Short mmCIF file of C-alpha atoms in Angstrom, two decimals:
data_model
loop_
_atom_site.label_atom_id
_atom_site.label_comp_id
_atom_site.label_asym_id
_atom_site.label_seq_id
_atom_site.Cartn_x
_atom_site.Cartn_y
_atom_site.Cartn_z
CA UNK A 1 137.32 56.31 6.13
CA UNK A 2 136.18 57.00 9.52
CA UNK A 3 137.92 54.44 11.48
CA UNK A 4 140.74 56.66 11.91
CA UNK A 5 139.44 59.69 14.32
CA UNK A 6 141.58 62.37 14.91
CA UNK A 7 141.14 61.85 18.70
CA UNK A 8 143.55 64.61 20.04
CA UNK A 9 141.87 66.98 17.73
CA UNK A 10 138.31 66.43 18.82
CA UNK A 11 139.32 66.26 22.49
CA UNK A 12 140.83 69.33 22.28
CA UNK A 13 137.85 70.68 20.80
CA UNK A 14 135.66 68.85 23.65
CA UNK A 15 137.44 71.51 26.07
CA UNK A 16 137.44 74.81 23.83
CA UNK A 17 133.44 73.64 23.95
CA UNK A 18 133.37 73.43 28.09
CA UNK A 19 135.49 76.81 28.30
CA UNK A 20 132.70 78.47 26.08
CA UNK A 21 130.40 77.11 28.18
CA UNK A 22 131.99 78.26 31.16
CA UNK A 23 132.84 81.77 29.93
CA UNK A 24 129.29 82.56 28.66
CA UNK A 25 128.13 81.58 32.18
CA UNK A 26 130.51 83.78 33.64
CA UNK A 27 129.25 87.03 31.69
CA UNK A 28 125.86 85.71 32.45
CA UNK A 29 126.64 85.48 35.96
CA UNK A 30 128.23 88.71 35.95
CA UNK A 31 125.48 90.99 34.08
CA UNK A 32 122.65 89.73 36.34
CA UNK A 33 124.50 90.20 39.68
CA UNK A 34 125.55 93.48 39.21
CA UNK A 35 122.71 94.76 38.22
CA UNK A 36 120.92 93.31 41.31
CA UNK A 37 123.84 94.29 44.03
CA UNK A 38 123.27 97.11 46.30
CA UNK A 39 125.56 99.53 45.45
CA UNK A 40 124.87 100.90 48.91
CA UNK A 41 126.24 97.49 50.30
CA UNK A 42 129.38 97.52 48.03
CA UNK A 43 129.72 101.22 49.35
CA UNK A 44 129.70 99.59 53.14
CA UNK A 45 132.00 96.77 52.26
CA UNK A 46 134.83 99.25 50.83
CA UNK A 47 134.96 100.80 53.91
CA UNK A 48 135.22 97.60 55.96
CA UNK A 49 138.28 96.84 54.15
CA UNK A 50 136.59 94.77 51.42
CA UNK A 51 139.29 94.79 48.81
CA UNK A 52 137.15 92.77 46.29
CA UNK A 53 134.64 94.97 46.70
CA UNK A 54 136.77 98.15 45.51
CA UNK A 55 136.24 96.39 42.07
CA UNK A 56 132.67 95.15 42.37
CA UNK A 57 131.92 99.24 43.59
CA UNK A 58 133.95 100.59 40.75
CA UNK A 59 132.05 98.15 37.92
CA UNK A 60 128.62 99.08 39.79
CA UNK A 61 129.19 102.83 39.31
CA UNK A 62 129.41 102.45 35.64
CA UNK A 63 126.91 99.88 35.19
CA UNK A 64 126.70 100.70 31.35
CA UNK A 65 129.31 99.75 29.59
CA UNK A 66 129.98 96.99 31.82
CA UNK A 67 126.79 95.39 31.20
CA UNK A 68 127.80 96.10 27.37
CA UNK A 69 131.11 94.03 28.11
CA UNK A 70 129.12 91.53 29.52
CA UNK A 71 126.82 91.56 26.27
CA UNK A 72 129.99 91.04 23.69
CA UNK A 73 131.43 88.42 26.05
CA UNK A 74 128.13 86.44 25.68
CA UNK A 75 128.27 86.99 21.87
CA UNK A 76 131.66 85.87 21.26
CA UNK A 77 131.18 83.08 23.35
CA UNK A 78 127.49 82.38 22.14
CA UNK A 79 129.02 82.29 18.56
CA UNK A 80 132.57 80.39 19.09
CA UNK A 81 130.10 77.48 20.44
CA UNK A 82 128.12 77.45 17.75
CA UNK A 83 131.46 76.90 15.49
CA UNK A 84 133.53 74.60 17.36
CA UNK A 85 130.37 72.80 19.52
CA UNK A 86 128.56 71.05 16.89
CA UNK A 87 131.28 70.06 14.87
CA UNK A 88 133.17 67.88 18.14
CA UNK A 89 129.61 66.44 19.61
CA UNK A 90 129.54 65.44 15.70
CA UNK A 91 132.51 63.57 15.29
CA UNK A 92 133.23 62.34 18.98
CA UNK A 93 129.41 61.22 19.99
CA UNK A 94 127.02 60.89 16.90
CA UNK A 95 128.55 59.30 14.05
CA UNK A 96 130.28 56.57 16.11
CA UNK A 97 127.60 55.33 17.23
CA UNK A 98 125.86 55.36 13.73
CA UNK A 99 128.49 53.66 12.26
CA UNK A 100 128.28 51.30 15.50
CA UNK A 101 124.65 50.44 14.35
CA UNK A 102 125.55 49.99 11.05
CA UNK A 103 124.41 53.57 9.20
CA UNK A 104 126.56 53.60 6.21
CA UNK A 105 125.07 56.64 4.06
CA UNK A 106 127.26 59.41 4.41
CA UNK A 107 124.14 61.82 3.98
CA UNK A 108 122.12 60.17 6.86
CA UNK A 109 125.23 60.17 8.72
CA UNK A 110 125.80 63.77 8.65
CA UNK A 111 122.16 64.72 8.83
CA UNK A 112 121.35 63.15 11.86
CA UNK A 113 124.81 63.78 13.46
CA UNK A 114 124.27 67.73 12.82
CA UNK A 115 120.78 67.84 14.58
CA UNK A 116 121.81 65.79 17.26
CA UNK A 117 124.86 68.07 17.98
CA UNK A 118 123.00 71.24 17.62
CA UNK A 119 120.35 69.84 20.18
CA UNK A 120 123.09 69.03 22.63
CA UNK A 121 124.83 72.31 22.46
CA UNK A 122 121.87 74.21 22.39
CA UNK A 123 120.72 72.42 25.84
CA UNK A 124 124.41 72.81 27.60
CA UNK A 125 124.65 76.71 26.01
CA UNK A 126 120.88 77.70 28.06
CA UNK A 127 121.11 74.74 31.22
CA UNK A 128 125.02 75.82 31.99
CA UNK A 129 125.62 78.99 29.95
CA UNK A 130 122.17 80.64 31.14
CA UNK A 131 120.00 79.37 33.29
CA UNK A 132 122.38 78.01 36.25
CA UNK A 133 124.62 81.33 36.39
CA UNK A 134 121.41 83.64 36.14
CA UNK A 135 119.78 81.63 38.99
CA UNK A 136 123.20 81.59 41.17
CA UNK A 137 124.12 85.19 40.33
CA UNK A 138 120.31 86.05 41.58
CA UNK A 139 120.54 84.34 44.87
CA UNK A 140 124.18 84.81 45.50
CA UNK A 141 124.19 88.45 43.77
CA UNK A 142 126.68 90.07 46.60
CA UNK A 143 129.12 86.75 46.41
CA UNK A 144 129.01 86.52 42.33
CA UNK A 145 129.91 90.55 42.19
CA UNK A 146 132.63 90.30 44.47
CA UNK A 147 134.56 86.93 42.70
CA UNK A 148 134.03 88.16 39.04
CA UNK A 149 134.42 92.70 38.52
CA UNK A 150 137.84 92.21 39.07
CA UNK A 151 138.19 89.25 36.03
CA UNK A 152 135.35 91.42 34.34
CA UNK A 153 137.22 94.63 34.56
CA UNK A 154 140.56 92.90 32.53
CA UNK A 155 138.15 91.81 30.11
CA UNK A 156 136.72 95.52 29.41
CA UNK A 157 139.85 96.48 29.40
CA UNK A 158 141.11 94.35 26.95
CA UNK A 159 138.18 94.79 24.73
CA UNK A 160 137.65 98.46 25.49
CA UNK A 161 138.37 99.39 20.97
CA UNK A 162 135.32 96.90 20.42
CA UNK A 163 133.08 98.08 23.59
CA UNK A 164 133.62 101.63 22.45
CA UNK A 165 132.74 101.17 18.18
CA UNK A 166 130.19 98.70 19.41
CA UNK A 167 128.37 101.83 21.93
CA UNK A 168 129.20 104.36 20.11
CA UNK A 169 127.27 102.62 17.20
CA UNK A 170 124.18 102.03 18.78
CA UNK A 171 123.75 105.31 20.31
CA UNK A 172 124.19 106.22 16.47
CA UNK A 173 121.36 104.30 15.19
CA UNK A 174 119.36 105.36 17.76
CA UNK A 175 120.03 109.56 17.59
CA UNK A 176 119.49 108.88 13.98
CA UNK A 177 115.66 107.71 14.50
CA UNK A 178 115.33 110.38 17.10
CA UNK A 179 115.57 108.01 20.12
CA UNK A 180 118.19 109.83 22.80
CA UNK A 181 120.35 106.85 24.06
CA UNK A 182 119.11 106.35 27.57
CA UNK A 183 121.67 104.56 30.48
CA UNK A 184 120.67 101.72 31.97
CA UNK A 185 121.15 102.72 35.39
CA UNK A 186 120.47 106.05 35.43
CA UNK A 187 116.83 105.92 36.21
CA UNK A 188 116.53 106.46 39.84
CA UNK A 189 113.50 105.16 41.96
CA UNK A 190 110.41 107.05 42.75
CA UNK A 191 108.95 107.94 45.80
CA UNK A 192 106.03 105.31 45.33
CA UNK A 193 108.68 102.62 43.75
CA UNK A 194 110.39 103.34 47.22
CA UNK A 195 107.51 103.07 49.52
CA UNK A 196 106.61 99.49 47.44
CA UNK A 197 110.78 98.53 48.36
CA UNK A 198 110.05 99.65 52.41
CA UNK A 199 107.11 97.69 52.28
CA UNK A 200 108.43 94.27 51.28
CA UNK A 201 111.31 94.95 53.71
CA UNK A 202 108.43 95.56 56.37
CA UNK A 203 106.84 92.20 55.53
CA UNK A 204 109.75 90.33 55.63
CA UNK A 205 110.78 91.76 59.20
CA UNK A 206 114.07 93.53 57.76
CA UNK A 207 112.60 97.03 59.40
CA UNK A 208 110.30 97.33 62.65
CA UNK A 209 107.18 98.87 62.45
CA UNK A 210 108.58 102.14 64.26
CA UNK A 211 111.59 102.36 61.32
CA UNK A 212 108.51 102.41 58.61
CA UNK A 213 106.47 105.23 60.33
CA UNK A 214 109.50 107.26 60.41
CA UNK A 215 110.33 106.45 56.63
CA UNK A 216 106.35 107.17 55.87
CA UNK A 217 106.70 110.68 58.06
CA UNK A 218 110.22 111.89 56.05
CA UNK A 219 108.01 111.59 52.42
CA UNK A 220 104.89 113.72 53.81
CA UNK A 221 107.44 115.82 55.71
CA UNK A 222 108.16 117.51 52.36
CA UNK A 223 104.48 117.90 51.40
CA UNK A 224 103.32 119.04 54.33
CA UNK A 225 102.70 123.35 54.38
CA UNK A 226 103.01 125.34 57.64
CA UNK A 227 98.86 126.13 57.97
CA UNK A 228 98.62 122.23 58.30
CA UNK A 229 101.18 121.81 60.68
CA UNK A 230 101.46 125.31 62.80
CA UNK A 231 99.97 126.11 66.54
CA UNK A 232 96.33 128.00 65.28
CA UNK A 233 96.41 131.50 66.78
CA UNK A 234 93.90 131.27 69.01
CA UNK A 235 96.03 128.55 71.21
CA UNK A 236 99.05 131.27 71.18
CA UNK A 237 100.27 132.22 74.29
CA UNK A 238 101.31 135.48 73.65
CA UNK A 239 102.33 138.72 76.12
CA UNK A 240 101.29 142.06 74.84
CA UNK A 241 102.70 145.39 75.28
CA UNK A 242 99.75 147.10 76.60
CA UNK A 243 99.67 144.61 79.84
CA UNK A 244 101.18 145.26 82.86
CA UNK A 245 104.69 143.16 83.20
CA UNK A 246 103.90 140.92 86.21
CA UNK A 247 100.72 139.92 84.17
CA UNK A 248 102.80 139.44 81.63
CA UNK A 249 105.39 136.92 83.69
CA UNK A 250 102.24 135.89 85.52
CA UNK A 251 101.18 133.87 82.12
CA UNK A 252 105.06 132.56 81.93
CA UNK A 253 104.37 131.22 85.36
CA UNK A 254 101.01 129.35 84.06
CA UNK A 255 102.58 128.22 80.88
CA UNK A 256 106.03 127.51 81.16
CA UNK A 257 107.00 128.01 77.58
CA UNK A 258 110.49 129.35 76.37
CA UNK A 259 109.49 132.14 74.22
CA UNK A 260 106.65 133.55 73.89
CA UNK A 261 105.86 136.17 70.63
CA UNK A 262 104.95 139.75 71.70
CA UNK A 263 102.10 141.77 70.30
CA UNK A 264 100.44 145.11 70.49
CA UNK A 265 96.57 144.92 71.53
CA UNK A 266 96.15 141.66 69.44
CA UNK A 267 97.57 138.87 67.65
CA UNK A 268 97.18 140.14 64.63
CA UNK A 269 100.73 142.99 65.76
CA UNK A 270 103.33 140.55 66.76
CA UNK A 271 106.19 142.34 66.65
CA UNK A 272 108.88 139.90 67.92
CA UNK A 273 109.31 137.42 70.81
CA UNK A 274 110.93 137.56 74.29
CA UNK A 275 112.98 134.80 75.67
CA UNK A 276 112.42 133.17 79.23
CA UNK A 277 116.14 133.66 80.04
CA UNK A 278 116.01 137.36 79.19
CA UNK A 279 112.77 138.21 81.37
CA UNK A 280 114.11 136.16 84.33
CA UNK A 281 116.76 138.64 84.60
CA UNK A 282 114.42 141.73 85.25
CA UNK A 283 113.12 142.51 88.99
CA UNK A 284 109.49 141.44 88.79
CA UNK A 285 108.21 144.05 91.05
CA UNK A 286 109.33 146.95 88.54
CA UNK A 287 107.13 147.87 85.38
CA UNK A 288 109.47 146.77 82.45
CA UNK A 289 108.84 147.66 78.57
CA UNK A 290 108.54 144.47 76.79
CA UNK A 291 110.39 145.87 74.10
CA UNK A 292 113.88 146.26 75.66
CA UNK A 293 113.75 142.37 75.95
CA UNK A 294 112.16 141.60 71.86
CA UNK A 295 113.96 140.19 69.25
CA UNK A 296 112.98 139.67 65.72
CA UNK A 297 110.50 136.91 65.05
CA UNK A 298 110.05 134.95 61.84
CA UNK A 299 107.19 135.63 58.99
CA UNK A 300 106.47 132.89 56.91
CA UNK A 301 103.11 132.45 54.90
CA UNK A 302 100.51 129.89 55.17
CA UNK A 303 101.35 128.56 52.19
CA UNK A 304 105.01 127.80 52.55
CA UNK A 305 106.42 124.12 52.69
CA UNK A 306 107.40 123.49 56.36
CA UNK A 307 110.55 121.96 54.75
CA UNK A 308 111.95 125.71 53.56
CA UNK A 309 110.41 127.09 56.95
CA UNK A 310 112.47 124.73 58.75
CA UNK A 311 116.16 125.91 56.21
CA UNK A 312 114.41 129.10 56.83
CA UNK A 313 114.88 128.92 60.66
CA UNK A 314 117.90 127.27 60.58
CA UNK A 315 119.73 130.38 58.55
CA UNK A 316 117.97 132.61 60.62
CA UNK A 317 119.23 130.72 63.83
CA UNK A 318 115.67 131.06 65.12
CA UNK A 319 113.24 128.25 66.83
CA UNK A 320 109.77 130.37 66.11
CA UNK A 321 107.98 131.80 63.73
CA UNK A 322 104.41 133.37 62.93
CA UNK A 323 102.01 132.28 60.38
CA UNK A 324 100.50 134.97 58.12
CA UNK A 325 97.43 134.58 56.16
CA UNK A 326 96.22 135.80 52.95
CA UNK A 327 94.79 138.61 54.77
CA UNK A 328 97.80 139.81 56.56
CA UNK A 329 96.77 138.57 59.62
CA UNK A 330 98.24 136.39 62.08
CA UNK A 331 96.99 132.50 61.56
CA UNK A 332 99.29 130.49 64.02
CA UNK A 333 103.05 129.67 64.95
CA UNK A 334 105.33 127.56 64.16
CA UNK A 335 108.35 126.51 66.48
CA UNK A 336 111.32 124.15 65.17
CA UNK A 337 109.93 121.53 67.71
CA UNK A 338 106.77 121.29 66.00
CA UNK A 339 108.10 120.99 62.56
CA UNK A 340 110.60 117.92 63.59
CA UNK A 341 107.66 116.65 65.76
CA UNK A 342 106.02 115.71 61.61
CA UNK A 343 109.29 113.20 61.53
CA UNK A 344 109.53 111.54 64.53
CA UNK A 345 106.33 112.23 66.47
CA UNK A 346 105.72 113.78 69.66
CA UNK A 347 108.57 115.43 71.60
CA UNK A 348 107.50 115.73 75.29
CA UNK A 349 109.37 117.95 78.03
CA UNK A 350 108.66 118.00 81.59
CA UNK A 351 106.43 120.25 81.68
CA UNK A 352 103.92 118.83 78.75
CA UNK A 353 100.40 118.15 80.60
CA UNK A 354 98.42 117.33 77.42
CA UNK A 355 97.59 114.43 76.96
CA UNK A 356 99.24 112.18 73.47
CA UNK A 357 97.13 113.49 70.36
CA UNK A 358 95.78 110.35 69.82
CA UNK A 359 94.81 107.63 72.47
CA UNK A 360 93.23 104.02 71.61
CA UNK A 361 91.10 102.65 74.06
CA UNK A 362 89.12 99.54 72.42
CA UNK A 363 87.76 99.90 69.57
CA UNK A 364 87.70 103.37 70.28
CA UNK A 365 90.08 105.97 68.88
CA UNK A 366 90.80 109.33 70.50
CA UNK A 367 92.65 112.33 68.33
CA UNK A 368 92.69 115.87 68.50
CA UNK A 369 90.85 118.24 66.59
CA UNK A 370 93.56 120.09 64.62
CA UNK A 371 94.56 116.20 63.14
CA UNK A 372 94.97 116.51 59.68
CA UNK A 373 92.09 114.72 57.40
CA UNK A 374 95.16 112.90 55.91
CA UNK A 375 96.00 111.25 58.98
CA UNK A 376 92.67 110.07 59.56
CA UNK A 377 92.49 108.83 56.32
CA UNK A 378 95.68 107.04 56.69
CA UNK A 379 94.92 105.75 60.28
CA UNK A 380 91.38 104.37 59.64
CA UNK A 381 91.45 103.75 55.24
CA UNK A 382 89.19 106.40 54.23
CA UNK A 383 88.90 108.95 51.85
CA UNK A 384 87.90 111.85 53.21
CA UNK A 385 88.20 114.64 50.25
CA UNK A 386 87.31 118.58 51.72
CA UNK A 387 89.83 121.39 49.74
CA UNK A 388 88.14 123.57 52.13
CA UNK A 389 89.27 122.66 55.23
CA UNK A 390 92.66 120.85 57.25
CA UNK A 391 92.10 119.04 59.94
CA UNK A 392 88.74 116.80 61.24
CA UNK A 393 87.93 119.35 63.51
CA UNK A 394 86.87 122.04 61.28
CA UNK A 395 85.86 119.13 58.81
CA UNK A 396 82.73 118.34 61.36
CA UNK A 397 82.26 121.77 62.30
CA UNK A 398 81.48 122.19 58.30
CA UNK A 399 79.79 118.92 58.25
CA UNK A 400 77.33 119.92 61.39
CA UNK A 401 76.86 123.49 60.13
CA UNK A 402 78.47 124.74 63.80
CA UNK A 403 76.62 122.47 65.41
CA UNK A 404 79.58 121.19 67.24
CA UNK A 405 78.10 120.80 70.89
CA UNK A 406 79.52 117.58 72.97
CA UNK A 407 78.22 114.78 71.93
CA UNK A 408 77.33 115.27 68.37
CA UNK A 409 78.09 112.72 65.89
CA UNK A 410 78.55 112.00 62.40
CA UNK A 411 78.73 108.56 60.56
CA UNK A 412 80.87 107.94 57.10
CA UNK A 413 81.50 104.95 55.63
CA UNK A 414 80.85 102.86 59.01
CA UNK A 415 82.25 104.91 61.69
CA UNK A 416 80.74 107.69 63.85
CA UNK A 417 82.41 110.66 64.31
CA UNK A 418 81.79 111.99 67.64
CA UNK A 419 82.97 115.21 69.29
CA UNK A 420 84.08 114.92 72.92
CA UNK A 421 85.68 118.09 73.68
CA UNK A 422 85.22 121.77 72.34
CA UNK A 423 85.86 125.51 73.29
CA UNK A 424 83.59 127.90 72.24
CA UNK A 425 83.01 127.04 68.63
CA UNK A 426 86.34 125.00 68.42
CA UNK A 427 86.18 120.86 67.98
CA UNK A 428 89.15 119.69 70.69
CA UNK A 429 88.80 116.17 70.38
CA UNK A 430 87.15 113.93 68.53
CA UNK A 431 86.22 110.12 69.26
CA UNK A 432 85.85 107.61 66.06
CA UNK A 433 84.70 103.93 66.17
CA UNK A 434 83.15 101.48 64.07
CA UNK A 435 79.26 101.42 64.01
CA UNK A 436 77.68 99.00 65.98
CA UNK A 437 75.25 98.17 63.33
CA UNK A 438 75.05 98.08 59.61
CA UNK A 439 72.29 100.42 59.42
CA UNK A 440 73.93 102.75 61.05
CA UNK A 441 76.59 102.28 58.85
CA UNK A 442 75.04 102.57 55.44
CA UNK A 443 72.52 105.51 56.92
CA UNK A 444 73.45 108.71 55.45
CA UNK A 445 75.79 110.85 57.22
CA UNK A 446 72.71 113.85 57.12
CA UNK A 447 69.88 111.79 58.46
CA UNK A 448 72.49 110.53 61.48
CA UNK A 449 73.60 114.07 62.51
CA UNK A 450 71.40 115.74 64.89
CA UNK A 451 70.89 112.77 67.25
CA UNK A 452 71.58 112.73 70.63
CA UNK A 453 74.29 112.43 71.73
CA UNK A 454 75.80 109.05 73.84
CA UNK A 455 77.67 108.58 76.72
CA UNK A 456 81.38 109.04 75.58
CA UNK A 457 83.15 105.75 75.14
CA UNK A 458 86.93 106.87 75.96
#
């Protein structure tokens, strides 16, 4: 009775079995490298003239119900194995060779041939229908998109009825539970999932080191306010109106600054700024009245996010502005310099005589006073915590109680803190190293204080 195989029939069936094969691969293939493509890339491909990539871009934008074509093409493929697979491994492989060895029960026969089949099918469906296309479409994500959205896209196309009843279902279930239907692609990355992506690019040398402190400074640009960032009042250069003019241009001689904000009898009444180009124009041997020269100055609070002061400035087509306190009073300026100076560092002119606000020398670090605790934190891994004050400067004037005379120092968590420069009660610089010794180290910060003080190491 089985002598006579119906070899066309099972052949044919042989090949339905390795198209299956092949076409659950391909949605496999497909799903996992469009979900891992760059859209960005695709983006950059269509405009190099990438026609391929028009289709790859188009299936990317509408990740969704692509990947839910790519989830019925699996199924249907998934399932027409399972019918026509087992059934032609069966017939062609398994009972031939039990008749060969002489296996003449038909209920052994079919037993055995039906295991054997399904183990068989079951390896080829995972080794080529999964596993191989999921591994290439990972590695080769870019190459995989491009060669199958367009065959992808006839397919969605053709099935759109099913893809549609098929959603449109399972959002259903799901807003009948109380579950809202959420897109697979619509959650965008955060800002620490971000910094996590720049760092493994870092690592593996895609961006420099430069490319990565400019990423790090656009994130803290935005959370950065205008008392942490602005010029404190008392290192304004200001003229006044109750000064003579040539003193007046004798401080634009000494300074060299563009503009310069005007006040009455203190900083605490600006009432505009004067431009360089405007003054330079009036005979400096006559008394002028600052005020024929002043034009309106910016107010912004304290308080307010140096990004808006910045769209602030720019509507206002003006490069300075004064800081106001929560008194009223004047607490610094701010200048559109300073505020892109937070993205990509320090912007030197010719006439810029200070020297870089922070200078390594050794194991010996150098930074200004008016640094912001964050910075130090970030440039030495501590966690310095103090709501009350900015910048390391006024955190060791409050640490030292105003004791802030040259050479004091003051040690936390294994570096000393030690001020090199000050002004009256202002800290100007500050010079942090490691502790030589451990004691020194673990010592408390209060018992260290009032030493004396060293010979400055920068």
């Amino acid at each position: 009775m089985h002598t006579d195989f119906l070899w066309g029939s099972i052949v044919w069936n042989l090949i339905v079995v390795l198209i299956l094969v092949f076409l659950n691969g391909f949605f496999v293939a497909a799903e996992f490298a469009l979900v891992k493509v760059r859209q960005s890339r695709l983006t950059q491909l269509v405009n190099e003239g990438n026609g391929r990539a028009r289709y790859a871009l188009k299936v990317n934008r509408k990740l969704d119900v692509y990947l839910s074509a790519t989830q019925l093409g699996i199924t249907l493929a998934s399932l027409g194995l399972g019918w026509t697979g087992e059934p032609a491994i069966a017939d062609l492989i398994v009972e031939p060779l039990l008749y060969r060895f002489d296996v003449t029960d038909e209920t052994l026969i079919h037993t055995i041939a039906s295991i054997v089949a399904f183990l068989v099918i079951t390896f080829m469906h995972i080794v080529l229908g999964e596993l191989a296309p999921k591994s290439l479409a990972i590695q080769k994500s870019e190459g995989v998109s491009l060669w199958l959205s367009w065959p992808l896209l006839m397919f969605y196309r053709l099935f759109l009825p099913a893809i549609w009843l098929l959603n449109g279902s399972a959002n259903l279930l799901l807003r009948s539970i109380g579950v809202r239907p959420a897109s697979e692609h619509d959650a965008a990355h955060t800002e620490e999932e971000i910094r996590i992506l720049m760092n493994e690019s870092a690592k593996s040398g895609i961006i420099d080191k430069e490319e990565m402190k400019l990423f790090d400074n656009v994130f803290e640009f935005s959370d950065r306010v205008a008392r942490e960032v602005m010029l404190p009042r008392t290192d304004m250069d200001c003229m006044f109106t109750n000064v003579p003019f040539r003193d007046n241009m004798k401080l634009v001689y000494e300074t060299k600054h563009t503009r310069y904000p005007v006040a009455v009898e203190d900083k605490d009444q600006i009432i505009g700024f004067v431009h360089i180009t405007d003054l330079l124009t009036a005979d400096p041997d006559e008394e002028h009245d600052l005020t024929e020269f002043l034009r309106p100055i910016l107010s912004v609070p304290e308080s307010m996010e140096i990004s808006k002061v910045l769209k602030l400035m720019q509507k206002r087509k003006s490069q300075l502005a004064v800081v106001i306190d929560e008194y009223g009073g004047t607490a610094g300026m701010l200048t559109a310099e300073t505020i892109l100076e937070e993205i990509v560092g320090e912007i030197h002119d010719e006439f810029d005589d200070e020297p870089p606000s922070v200078v390594t020398k050794g194991d010996v670090t150098s930074v200004e006073g008016r640094m912001l605790i964050e910075d130090v934190n970030d440039m030495f891994g501590l966690d310095i915590d103090d709501e009350e004050v900015d910048s390391i400067g006024g955190w060791l004037f409050r640490n030292l109680e105003g004791n802030i005379a040259k050479g004091q120092k003051w040690y936390y968590e294994g570096y000393v803190f030690e001020i090199a420069q000050t002004e009256r009660l202002r800290v100007l610089r500050v010079h942090i190293y490691p502790a030589k010794d451990a004691a020194s180290a673990k010592e408390p910060a209060e018992a260290k204080a009032g030493q004396d003080s060293t010979e400055n190491p920068v």
